[in-house]
Short mmCIF file of N, CA, C and O in Angstrom, two decimals:
data_model
loop_
_atom_site.label_atom_id
_atom_site.label_comp_id
_atom_site.label_asym_id
_atom_site.label_seq_id
_atom_site.Cartn_x
_atom_site.Cartn_y
_atom_site.Cartn_z
N MET E 1 -11.39 51.54 66.15
CA MET E 1 -12.78 51.93 66.07
C MET E 1 -13.16 52.09 64.60
O MET E 1 -12.44 52.66 63.82
N THR E 2 -14.33 51.57 64.23
CA THR E 2 -14.85 51.71 62.87
C THR E 2 -16.23 52.34 62.93
O THR E 2 -16.79 52.54 64.01
N ASN E 3 -16.79 52.65 61.76
CA ASN E 3 -18.14 53.20 61.73
C ASN E 3 -19.13 52.29 62.42
O ASN E 3 -20.09 52.74 63.01
N GLU E 4 -18.89 50.98 62.35
CA GLU E 4 -19.79 50.04 63.00
C GLU E 4 -19.80 50.23 64.51
O GLU E 4 -20.75 49.86 65.17
N GLU E 5 -18.74 50.79 65.04
CA GLU E 5 -18.66 51.02 66.48
C GLU E 5 -19.25 52.36 66.90
O GLU E 5 -19.26 52.69 68.06
N ILE E 6 -19.72 53.12 65.95
CA ILE E 6 -20.47 54.33 66.25
C ILE E 6 -21.91 53.88 66.39
O ILE E 6 -22.46 53.23 65.50
N ARG E 7 -22.50 54.21 67.51
CA ARG E 7 -23.83 53.68 67.81
C ARG E 7 -24.75 54.77 68.33
O ARG E 7 -24.28 55.81 68.80
N PRO E 8 -26.06 54.52 68.27
CA PRO E 8 -26.98 55.47 68.86
C PRO E 8 -26.72 55.58 70.36
O PRO E 8 -26.48 54.58 71.04
N ALA E 9 -26.77 56.80 70.87
CA ALA E 9 -26.59 57.01 72.31
C ALA E 9 -27.83 56.51 73.05
O ALA E 9 -28.94 56.54 72.52
N THR E 10 -27.61 56.07 74.28
CA THR E 10 -28.70 55.65 75.15
C THR E 10 -28.78 56.60 76.34
O THR E 10 -27.88 57.42 76.56
N THR E 11 -29.83 56.45 77.11
CA THR E 11 -30.00 57.28 78.29
C THR E 11 -28.77 57.19 79.20
O THR E 11 -28.36 58.20 79.79
N ALA E 12 -28.18 56.02 79.29
CA ALA E 12 -26.99 55.84 80.13
C ALA E 12 -25.80 56.66 79.64
O ALA E 12 -24.88 56.96 80.41
N ASP E 13 -25.81 57.05 78.36
CA ASP E 13 -24.72 57.83 77.78
C ASP E 13 -24.84 59.33 78.03
O ASP E 13 -23.89 60.07 77.76
N VAL E 14 -25.98 59.81 78.50
CA VAL E 14 -26.20 61.26 78.63
C VAL E 14 -25.09 61.95 79.43
O VAL E 14 -24.57 62.98 78.98
N PRO E 15 -24.67 61.43 80.59
CA PRO E 15 -23.58 62.12 81.30
C PRO E 15 -22.29 62.20 80.48
O PRO E 15 -21.59 63.22 80.50
N ALA E 16 -21.98 61.15 79.75
CA ALA E 16 -20.77 61.16 78.91
C ALA E 16 -20.93 62.13 77.74
O ALA E 16 -19.97 62.81 77.37
N VAL E 17 -22.12 62.20 77.17
CA VAL E 17 -22.37 63.15 76.07
C VAL E 17 -22.14 64.57 76.57
O VAL E 17 -21.47 65.37 75.91
N LYS E 18 -22.65 64.88 77.75
CA LYS E 18 -22.44 66.21 78.32
C LYS E 18 -20.96 66.45 78.61
O LYS E 18 -20.42 67.50 78.28
N ALA E 19 -20.30 65.46 79.21
CA ALA E 19 -18.89 65.62 79.58
C ALA E 19 -18.00 65.82 78.36
O ALA E 19 -17.12 66.69 78.35
N VAL E 20 -18.22 65.04 77.30
CA VAL E 20 -17.41 65.17 76.09
C VAL E 20 -17.69 66.51 75.42
O VAL E 20 -16.76 67.20 74.99
N THR E 21 -18.95 66.89 75.35
CA THR E 21 -19.30 68.18 74.74
C THR E 21 -18.66 69.32 75.50
O THR E 21 -18.04 70.22 74.91
N ASP E 22 -18.78 69.31 76.82
CA ASP E 22 -18.19 70.38 77.63
C ASP E 22 -16.67 70.42 77.47
O ASP E 22 -16.09 71.50 77.32
N ALA E 23 -16.03 69.26 77.48
CA ALA E 23 -14.57 69.22 77.33
C ALA E 23 -14.14 69.74 75.95
O ALA E 23 -13.14 70.44 75.84
N ALA E 24 -14.92 69.41 74.93
CA ALA E 24 -14.56 69.81 73.57
C ALA E 24 -14.76 71.30 73.32
O ALA E 24 -14.02 71.90 72.53
N TYR E 25 -15.72 71.91 74.00
CA TYR E 25 -16.07 73.31 73.70
C TYR E 25 -15.65 74.31 74.77
O TYR E 25 -15.66 75.51 74.50
N HIS E 26 -15.29 73.87 75.95
CA HIS E 26 -15.03 74.79 77.06
C HIS E 26 -13.99 75.86 76.73
O HIS E 26 -14.14 77.03 77.08
N HIS E 27 -12.94 75.47 76.03
CA HIS E 27 -11.87 76.43 75.73
C HIS E 27 -12.31 77.55 74.79
O HIS E 27 -11.63 78.57 74.68
N TYR E 28 -13.47 77.40 74.14
CA TYR E 28 -13.96 78.44 73.25
C TYR E 28 -14.69 79.56 73.98
O TYR E 28 -14.91 80.63 73.39
N ILE E 29 -15.09 79.34 75.22
CA ILE E 29 -15.87 80.36 75.94
C ILE E 29 -15.13 81.69 75.96
O ILE E 29 -15.69 82.73 75.60
N GLU E 30 -13.88 81.67 76.37
CA GLU E 30 -13.11 82.91 76.44
C GLU E 30 -12.91 83.51 75.05
O GLU E 30 -13.03 84.73 74.86
N ARG E 31 -12.63 82.66 74.07
CA ARG E 31 -12.35 83.15 72.72
C ARG E 31 -13.55 83.83 72.08
O ARG E 31 -13.41 84.88 71.47
N ILE E 32 -14.74 83.23 72.19
CA ILE E 32 -15.90 83.80 71.50
C ILE E 32 -16.74 84.70 72.40
O ILE E 32 -17.62 85.40 71.91
N GLY E 33 -16.49 84.65 73.70
CA GLY E 33 -17.17 85.56 74.61
C GLY E 33 -18.54 85.12 75.06
O GLY E 33 -19.22 85.86 75.79
N VAL E 34 -18.97 83.95 74.65
CA VAL E 34 -20.25 83.37 75.09
C VAL E 34 -20.07 81.86 75.19
O VAL E 34 -19.13 81.30 74.64
N VAL E 35 -21.00 81.24 75.90
CA VAL E 35 -20.96 79.78 76.00
C VAL E 35 -21.42 79.21 74.65
O VAL E 35 -22.50 79.59 74.16
N PRO E 36 -20.64 78.33 74.03
CA PRO E 36 -21.06 77.73 72.77
C PRO E 36 -22.38 76.97 72.94
O PRO E 36 -22.59 76.29 73.95
N GLN E 37 -23.24 77.10 71.97
CA GLN E 37 -24.57 76.48 72.05
C GLN E 37 -24.54 74.98 72.35
O GLN E 37 -25.39 74.52 73.10
N PRO E 38 -23.62 74.19 71.79
CA PRO E 38 -23.65 72.76 72.13
C PRO E 38 -23.54 72.48 73.63
O PRO E 38 -24.07 71.48 74.11
N MET E 39 -22.88 73.36 74.37
CA MET E 39 -22.75 73.16 75.81
C MET E 39 -24.07 73.38 76.53
O MET E 39 -24.26 72.89 77.65
N GLU E 40 -24.97 74.13 75.92
CA GLU E 40 -26.25 74.43 76.54
C GLU E 40 -27.39 73.56 76.02
O GLU E 40 -28.53 73.74 76.40
N ALA E 41 -27.08 72.62 75.16
CA ALA E 41 -28.10 71.75 74.56
C ALA E 41 -28.75 70.87 75.62
O ALA E 41 -28.15 70.56 76.65
N ASP E 42 -29.95 70.45 75.34
CA ASP E 42 -30.66 69.49 76.19
C ASP E 42 -30.23 68.10 75.72
O ASP E 42 -30.86 67.48 74.86
N HIS E 43 -29.13 67.62 76.29
CA HIS E 43 -28.55 66.35 75.85
C HIS E 43 -29.50 65.18 76.05
O HIS E 43 -29.59 64.31 75.18
N ALA E 44 -30.22 65.16 77.16
CA ALA E 44 -31.16 64.07 77.42
C ALA E 44 -32.25 64.04 76.36
O ALA E 44 -32.61 62.96 75.86
N ALA E 45 -32.77 65.20 76.00
CA ALA E 45 -33.82 65.26 74.97
C ALA E 45 -33.27 64.82 73.62
O ALA E 45 -33.93 64.06 72.89
N ASN E 46 -32.07 65.28 73.27
CA ASN E 46 -31.47 64.88 71.99
C ASN E 46 -31.25 63.37 71.92
O ASN E 46 -31.51 62.75 70.88
N VAL E 47 -30.80 62.78 73.02
CA VAL E 47 -30.62 61.33 73.06
C VAL E 47 -31.97 60.63 72.92
O VAL E 47 -32.12 59.69 72.13
N ALA E 48 -32.95 61.09 73.67
CA ALA E 48 -34.28 60.48 73.63
C ALA E 48 -34.90 60.56 72.23
O ALA E 48 -35.63 59.65 71.82
N GLU E 49 -34.57 61.62 71.50
CA GLU E 49 -35.11 61.80 70.15
C GLU E 49 -34.30 61.05 69.09
O GLU E 49 -34.62 61.12 67.90
N GLY E 50 -33.25 60.34 69.50
CA GLY E 50 -32.46 59.55 68.57
C GLY E 50 -31.52 60.37 67.70
O GLY E 50 -31.09 59.90 66.64
N LYS E 51 -31.17 61.57 68.14
CA LYS E 51 -30.31 62.46 67.36
C LYS E 51 -28.83 62.29 67.65
O LYS E 51 -28.00 62.84 66.93
N VAL E 52 -28.47 61.56 68.71
CA VAL E 52 -27.08 61.49 69.15
C VAL E 52 -26.49 60.12 68.86
O VAL E 52 -27.10 59.09 69.19
N PHE E 53 -25.30 60.12 68.28
CA PHE E 53 -24.54 58.90 68.03
C PHE E 53 -23.18 59.08 68.68
O PHE E 53 -22.59 60.15 68.60
N VAL E 54 -22.69 58.03 69.33
CA VAL E 54 -21.45 58.11 70.08
C VAL E 54 -20.42 57.13 69.54
O VAL E 54 -20.77 56.09 68.97
N ALA E 55 -19.15 57.47 69.77
CA ALA E 55 -18.03 56.64 69.34
C ALA E 55 -17.16 56.36 70.56
O ALA E 55 -16.87 57.25 71.35
N GLY E 56 -16.75 55.11 70.68
CA GLY E 56 -15.81 54.74 71.73
C GLY E 56 -16.50 54.25 72.99
O GLY E 56 -17.66 54.51 73.24
N GLU E 57 -15.71 53.50 73.76
CA GLU E 57 -16.15 53.02 75.06
C GLU E 57 -14.96 53.08 75.99
O GLU E 57 -14.05 52.27 75.86
N PRO E 58 -14.87 54.06 76.87
CA PRO E 58 -15.87 55.09 77.12
C PRO E 58 -16.02 56.03 75.93
O PRO E 58 -15.19 56.03 75.01
N VAL E 59 -17.06 56.84 75.95
CA VAL E 59 -17.37 57.74 74.84
C VAL E 59 -16.22 58.73 74.64
O VAL E 59 -15.82 59.43 75.56
N LEU E 60 -15.70 58.75 73.40
CA LEU E 60 -14.61 59.66 73.02
C LEU E 60 -15.10 60.79 72.13
O LEU E 60 -14.47 61.84 72.05
N GLY E 61 -16.21 60.54 71.45
CA GLY E 61 -16.73 61.53 70.52
C GLY E 61 -18.19 61.28 70.25
O GLY E 61 -18.73 60.21 70.58
N LEU E 62 -18.81 62.27 69.63
CA LEU E 62 -20.25 62.16 69.36
C LEU E 62 -20.65 63.10 68.25
O LEU E 62 -19.92 64.05 67.92
N VAL E 63 -21.79 62.81 67.66
CA VAL E 63 -22.44 63.72 66.73
C VAL E 63 -23.90 63.83 67.12
O VAL E 63 -24.48 62.89 67.66
N VAL E 64 -24.44 65.01 66.85
CA VAL E 64 -25.87 65.25 67.01
C VAL E 64 -26.36 65.66 65.64
O VAL E 64 -25.85 66.63 65.05
N VAL E 65 -27.31 64.89 65.10
CA VAL E 65 -27.81 65.14 63.75
C VAL E 65 -29.33 65.28 63.77
O VAL E 65 -29.99 64.76 64.65
N GLU E 66 -29.80 65.99 62.76
CA GLU E 66 -31.25 66.15 62.62
C GLU E 66 -31.62 65.98 61.15
O GLU E 66 -31.05 66.64 60.28
N GLU E 67 -32.56 65.08 60.91
CA GLU E 67 -33.03 64.83 59.56
C GLU E 67 -33.96 65.96 59.13
O GLU E 67 -34.95 66.24 59.80
N CYS E 68 -33.64 66.59 58.03
CA CYS E 68 -34.48 67.64 57.45
C CYS E 68 -35.00 67.14 56.11
O CYS E 68 -34.58 66.10 55.62
N GLU E 69 -35.89 67.89 55.51
CA GLU E 69 -36.51 67.45 54.27
C GLU E 69 -35.50 67.21 53.15
O GLU E 69 -35.59 66.22 52.44
N ASP E 70 -34.52 68.11 53.02
CA ASP E 70 -33.59 68.01 51.90
C ASP E 70 -32.12 67.90 52.29
O ASP E 70 -31.24 68.02 51.45
N HIS E 71 -31.85 67.66 53.57
CA HIS E 71 -30.46 67.49 54.02
C HIS E 71 -30.42 66.90 55.42
O HIS E 71 -31.44 66.85 56.11
N LEU E 72 -29.24 66.47 55.81
CA LEU E 72 -28.99 66.08 57.19
C LEU E 72 -28.22 67.21 57.84
O LEU E 72 -27.18 67.63 57.32
N TYR E 73 -28.76 67.73 58.92
CA TYR E 73 -28.13 68.83 59.64
C TYR E 73 -27.23 68.26 60.73
O TYR E 73 -27.69 67.52 61.59
N LEU E 74 -25.96 68.58 60.67
CA LEU E 74 -25.00 68.18 61.69
C LEU E 74 -24.96 69.29 62.73
O LEU E 74 -24.31 70.31 62.54
N ASP E 75 -25.70 69.10 63.80
CA ASP E 75 -25.84 70.12 64.84
C ASP E 75 -24.60 70.22 65.71
O ASP E 75 -24.25 71.31 66.17
N ASN E 76 -23.96 69.10 65.95
CA ASN E 76 -22.79 69.11 66.83
C ASN E 76 -21.90 67.92 66.52
O ASN E 76 -22.40 66.81 66.32
N ILE E 77 -20.63 68.17 66.50
CA ILE E 77 -19.63 67.10 66.49
C ILE E 77 -18.63 67.48 67.57
O ILE E 77 -18.16 68.62 67.61
N ALA E 78 -18.38 66.55 68.47
CA ALA E 78 -17.48 66.83 69.59
C ALA E 78 -16.58 65.62 69.81
O ALA E 78 -17.05 64.49 69.83
N VAL E 79 -15.30 65.90 69.99
CA VAL E 79 -14.32 64.86 70.32
C VAL E 79 -13.61 65.31 71.59
O VAL E 79 -13.16 66.46 71.69
N HIS E 80 -13.52 64.42 72.54
CA HIS E 80 -12.83 64.75 73.79
C HIS E 80 -11.37 65.10 73.47
O HIS E 80 -10.73 64.42 72.66
N PRO E 81 -10.85 66.17 74.07
CA PRO E 81 -9.46 66.56 73.80
C PRO E 81 -8.45 65.44 73.99
O PRO E 81 -7.44 65.39 73.27
N ASP E 82 -8.70 64.52 74.90
CA ASP E 82 -7.78 63.40 75.11
C ASP E 82 -7.71 62.46 73.90
O ASP E 82 -6.78 61.67 73.79
N ALA E 83 -8.71 62.55 73.01
CA ALA E 83 -8.76 61.66 71.85
C ALA E 83 -8.37 62.38 70.56
O ALA E 83 -8.42 61.78 69.49
N HIS E 84 -7.94 63.64 70.65
CA HIS E 84 -7.53 64.37 69.45
C HIS E 84 -6.36 63.66 68.77
O HIS E 84 -5.49 63.10 69.43
N GLY E 85 -6.39 63.68 67.45
CA GLY E 85 -5.31 63.08 66.68
C GLY E 85 -5.44 61.58 66.50
O GLY E 85 -4.54 60.95 65.92
N ARG E 86 -6.54 61.00 66.93
CA ARG E 86 -6.74 59.55 66.82
C ARG E 86 -7.74 59.18 65.73
O ARG E 86 -8.12 58.01 65.62
N GLY E 87 -8.18 60.17 64.96
CA GLY E 87 -9.09 59.88 63.84
C GLY E 87 -10.56 59.79 64.20
O GLY E 87 -11.38 59.45 63.36
N VAL E 88 -10.90 60.10 65.44
CA VAL E 88 -12.30 59.99 65.88
C VAL E 88 -13.19 60.96 65.10
O VAL E 88 -14.26 60.58 64.61
N GLY E 89 -12.76 62.20 64.96
CA GLY E 89 -13.55 63.19 64.25
C GLY E 89 -13.80 62.81 62.81
O GLY E 89 -14.92 62.94 62.31
N GLY E 90 -12.77 62.34 62.13
CA GLY E 90 -12.93 61.91 60.74
C GLY E 90 -13.90 60.76 60.61
O GLY E 90 -14.73 60.73 59.69
N ARG E 91 -13.80 59.79 61.51
CA ARG E 91 -14.75 58.66 61.48
C ARG E 91 -16.17 59.13 61.73
O ARG E 91 -17.11 58.66 61.10
N LEU E 92 -16.32 60.09 62.64
CA LEU E 92 -17.67 60.62 62.91
C LEU E 92 -18.21 61.36 61.68
O LEU E 92 -19.39 61.19 61.34
N LEU E 93 -17.39 62.15 61.02
CA LEU E 93 -17.85 62.85 59.82
C LEU E 93 -18.24 61.85 58.72
O LEU E 93 -19.26 62.02 58.04
N ARG E 94 -17.44 60.80 58.53
CA ARG E 94 -17.78 59.79 57.53
C ARG E 94 -19.08 59.06 57.91
O ARG E 94 -19.89 58.73 57.04
N PHE E 95 -19.28 58.83 59.20
CA PHE E 95 -20.52 58.22 59.67
C PHE E 95 -21.71 59.10 59.31
O PHE E 95 -22.75 58.61 58.84
N VAL E 96 -21.59 60.40 59.56
CA VAL E 96 -22.69 61.33 59.27
C VAL E 96 -23.04 61.27 57.78
O VAL E 96 -24.21 61.23 57.40
N GLU E 97 -22.02 61.26 56.93
CA GLU E 97 -22.27 61.20 55.50
C GLU E 97 -22.95 59.89 55.11
O GLU E 97 -23.89 59.88 54.31
N ALA E 98 -22.51 58.77 55.68
CA ALA E 98 -23.13 57.48 55.40
C ALA E 98 -24.58 57.46 55.91
O ALA E 98 -25.47 56.91 55.25
N HIS E 99 -24.81 58.07 57.06
CA HIS E 99 -26.16 58.15 57.62
C HIS E 99 -27.06 58.96 56.70
O HIS E 99 -28.21 58.57 56.43
N ALA E 100 -26.57 60.08 56.18
CA ALA E 100 -27.35 60.90 55.25
C ALA E 100 -27.68 60.10 53.99
O ALA E 100 -28.82 60.14 53.51
N ARG E 101 -26.70 59.38 53.47
CA ARG E 101 -26.95 58.57 52.27
C ARG E 101 -28.01 57.50 52.56
O ARG E 101 -28.89 57.25 51.72
N ALA E 102 -27.92 56.87 53.73
CA ALA E 102 -28.90 55.84 54.09
C ALA E 102 -30.32 56.43 54.17
O ALA E 102 -31.30 55.74 53.89
N LEU E 103 -30.40 57.69 54.55
CA LEU E 103 -31.69 58.38 54.61
C LEU E 103 -32.09 58.97 53.25
O LEU E 103 -33.13 59.61 53.15
N ARG E 104 -31.23 58.77 52.25
CA ARG E 104 -31.43 59.27 50.89
C ARG E 104 -31.51 60.80 50.84
O ARG E 104 -32.28 61.38 50.08
N LEU E 105 -30.67 61.41 51.67
CA LEU E 105 -30.57 62.87 51.68
C LEU E 105 -29.35 63.28 50.86
O LEU E 105 -28.29 62.65 50.97
N PRO E 106 -29.48 64.34 50.04
CA PRO E 106 -28.42 64.67 49.10
C PRO E 106 -27.25 65.46 49.67
O PRO E 106 -26.23 65.61 48.99
N GLU E 107 -27.38 65.98 50.88
CA GLU E 107 -26.26 66.74 51.43
C GLU E 107 -26.32 66.80 52.95
O GLU E 107 -27.35 66.56 53.57
N VAL E 108 -25.16 67.17 53.51
CA VAL E 108 -25.01 67.43 54.94
C VAL E 108 -24.74 68.92 55.07
O VAL E 108 -23.96 69.49 54.31
N ARG E 109 -25.39 69.54 56.06
CA ARG E 109 -25.15 70.96 56.34
C ARG E 109 -24.73 71.11 57.80
O ARG E 109 -25.16 70.34 58.66
N LEU E 110 -23.94 72.14 58.04
CA LEU E 110 -23.50 72.45 59.40
C LEU E 110 -23.06 73.89 59.44
O LEU E 110 -22.95 74.54 58.40
N TYR E 111 -22.81 74.39 60.63
CA TYR E 111 -22.18 75.70 60.75
C TYR E 111 -21.24 75.67 61.94
O TYR E 111 -21.32 74.80 62.81
N THR E 112 -20.31 76.61 61.93
CA THR E 112 -19.37 76.76 63.02
C THR E 112 -19.19 78.24 63.31
O THR E 112 -19.40 79.08 62.44
N ASN E 113 -18.83 78.55 64.53
CA ASN E 113 -18.56 79.92 64.90
C ASN E 113 -17.33 80.40 64.15
O ASN E 113 -16.33 79.67 64.03
N ALA E 114 -17.37 81.62 63.66
CA ALA E 114 -16.24 82.17 62.91
C ALA E 114 -14.97 82.24 63.75
O ALA E 114 -13.86 82.23 63.19
N MET E 115 -15.10 82.29 65.07
CA MET E 115 -13.94 82.33 65.94
C MET E 115 -13.35 80.93 66.22
O MET E 115 -12.32 80.81 66.85
N MET E 116 -14.02 79.90 65.75
CA MET E 116 -13.51 78.54 65.89
C MET E 116 -12.75 78.21 64.61
O MET E 116 -13.14 77.38 63.80
N TRP E 117 -11.62 78.92 64.43
CA TRP E 117 -10.90 78.84 63.16
C TRP E 117 -10.34 77.46 62.87
O TRP E 117 -10.12 77.11 61.72
N GLU E 118 -10.14 76.64 63.89
CA GLU E 118 -9.66 75.27 63.64
C GLU E 118 -10.64 74.53 62.74
O GLU E 118 -10.23 73.78 61.84
N ASN E 119 -11.93 74.73 62.98
CA ASN E 119 -12.96 74.05 62.19
C ASN E 119 -12.93 74.51 60.73
O ASN E 119 -13.23 73.72 59.84
N GLN E 120 -12.56 75.75 60.52
CA GLN E 120 -12.52 76.27 59.15
C GLN E 120 -11.40 75.63 58.35
O GLN E 120 -11.41 75.68 57.12
N GLU E 121 -10.44 75.02 59.02
CA GLU E 121 -9.40 74.27 58.34
C GLU E 121 -9.82 72.81 58.13
O GLU E 121 -9.45 72.20 57.14
N ILE E 122 -10.59 72.28 59.07
CA ILE E 122 -10.97 70.87 59.03
C ILE E 122 -12.04 70.58 57.98
O ILE E 122 -11.88 69.67 57.16
N TYR E 123 -13.16 71.32 58.01
CA TYR E 123 -14.29 70.96 57.16
C TYR E 123 -13.96 70.95 55.67
O TYR E 123 -14.36 70.00 54.98
N PRO E 124 -13.23 71.91 55.13
CA PRO E 124 -12.88 71.82 53.70
C PRO E 124 -12.06 70.58 53.35
O PRO E 124 -12.19 70.04 52.25
N LYS E 125 -11.26 70.09 54.28
CA LYS E 125 -10.47 68.88 54.03
C LYS E 125 -11.37 67.66 53.82
O LYS E 125 -10.96 66.68 53.22
N TYR E 126 -12.61 67.73 54.34
CA TYR E 126 -13.57 66.64 54.19
C TYR E 126 -14.60 66.94 53.11
O TYR E 126 -15.63 66.27 53.03
N GLY E 127 -14.33 67.95 52.30
CA GLY E 127 -15.20 68.23 51.16
C GLY E 127 -16.34 69.19 51.42
O GLY E 127 -17.22 69.34 50.57
N TYR E 128 -16.35 69.85 52.56
CA TYR E 128 -17.40 70.82 52.86
C TYR E 128 -17.04 72.16 52.24
O TYR E 128 -15.89 72.58 52.26
N GLU E 129 -18.03 72.83 51.68
CA GLU E 129 -17.83 74.14 51.07
C GLU E 129 -18.61 75.20 51.86
O GLU E 129 -19.68 74.93 52.40
N VAL E 130 -18.04 76.39 51.90
CA VAL E 130 -18.71 77.50 52.58
C VAL E 130 -19.90 77.94 51.75
O VAL E 130 -19.79 78.14 50.53
N VAL E 131 -21.03 78.11 52.42
CA VAL E 131 -22.25 78.58 51.77
C VAL E 131 -22.45 80.06 52.07
O VAL E 131 -22.75 80.84 51.17
N GLU E 132 -22.28 80.44 53.33
CA GLU E 132 -22.44 81.84 53.71
C GLU E 132 -21.90 82.06 55.12
O GLU E 132 -21.68 81.12 55.87
N ARG E 133 -21.71 83.32 55.43
CA ARG E 133 -21.37 83.75 56.78
C ARG E 133 -22.52 84.63 57.26
O ARG E 133 -22.94 85.54 56.53
N ARG E 134 -23.02 84.34 58.45
CA ARG E 134 -24.20 85.07 58.93
C ARG E 134 -24.10 85.26 60.44
O ARG E 134 -23.67 84.36 61.16
N VAL E 135 -24.51 86.43 60.90
CA VAL E 135 -24.56 86.72 62.33
C VAL E 135 -25.96 86.41 62.83
O VAL E 135 -26.95 86.90 62.28
N ASP E 136 -26.03 85.54 63.84
CA ASP E 136 -27.29 85.18 64.50
C ASP E 136 -27.15 85.55 65.97
O ASP E 136 -26.52 84.81 66.73
N GLY E 137 -27.70 86.70 66.36
CA GLY E 137 -27.56 87.15 67.75
C GLY E 137 -26.09 87.35 68.07
O GLY E 137 -25.37 88.01 67.32
N PRO E 138 -25.61 86.73 69.16
CA PRO E 138 -24.21 86.91 69.53
C PRO E 138 -23.24 86.01 68.75
O PRO E 138 -22.05 86.04 68.99
N TYR E 139 -23.78 85.22 67.83
CA TYR E 139 -22.96 84.23 67.13
C TYR E 139 -22.69 84.65 65.69
O TYR E 139 -23.61 84.93 64.92
N ASP E 140 -21.42 84.68 65.33
CA ASP E 140 -20.96 84.93 63.96
C ASP E 140 -20.64 83.56 63.38
O ASP E 140 -19.66 82.92 63.79
N ARG E 141 -21.46 83.10 62.44
CA ARG E 141 -21.37 81.71 61.99
C ARG E 141 -21.03 81.59 60.51
O ARG E 141 -21.49 82.36 59.69
N ILE E 142 -20.25 80.55 60.23
CA ILE E 142 -19.93 80.19 58.86
C ILE E 142 -20.68 78.89 58.57
O ILE E 142 -20.51 77.90 59.27
N HIS E 143 -21.52 78.94 57.55
CA HIS E 143 -22.36 77.80 57.18
C HIS E 143 -21.68 77.01 56.06
O HIS E 143 -21.16 77.59 55.11
N TYR E 144 -21.71 75.69 56.20
CA TYR E 144 -21.08 74.78 55.24
C TYR E 144 -22.10 73.76 54.74
O TYR E 144 -23.10 73.50 55.40
N ARG E 145 -21.76 73.17 53.61
CA ARG E 145 -22.53 72.03 53.13
C ARG E 145 -21.59 71.09 52.39
O ARG E 145 -20.53 71.50 51.88
N LYS E 146 -22.01 69.83 52.34
CA LYS E 146 -21.30 68.86 51.53
C LYS E 146 -22.35 68.10 50.74
O LYS E 146 -23.23 67.46 51.33
N ARG E 147 -22.26 68.22 49.43
CA ARG E 147 -23.16 67.47 48.55
C ARG E 147 -22.64 66.05 48.45
O ARG E 147 -21.45 65.83 48.27
N LEU E 148 -23.55 65.10 48.53
CA LEU E 148 -23.18 63.69 48.51
C LEU E 148 -23.49 63.10 47.13
O LEU E 148 -24.43 63.50 46.48
N ASP E 149 -22.68 62.15 46.73
CA ASP E 149 -22.89 61.48 45.42
C ASP E 149 -24.08 60.56 45.48
O ASP E 149 -24.39 59.96 46.45
#
């Protein structure tokens, strides 16, 4: 799989987007004590708005992005547990960065729950830096950004 094989999601992909998201986040429910927001997203609306890009056939991973005035917001990155260790997440992150550059945006921003400590090891390896830690309702979040060249 290459970046070229990451494509915009279609309406037909909505069930797979939900299934991959649920599989990727379900194990966090017990750990953080609430359902992770990506599991409650309106996947059909996100797909219809062109925010979702998928990798693999069948879908193994996905990203949900939103173009903002001064950055690309990475709302969700999910890789099916069966595809862990196959480089899908790294390819998706590189795709997001290339997408931001194509949109002439200077950085990518994202956040993760503080209890999702695996992510706190992954994002710095891809050049993301911590901006702040902030509590939003029941969510304790660590915000990251990556400035692009």
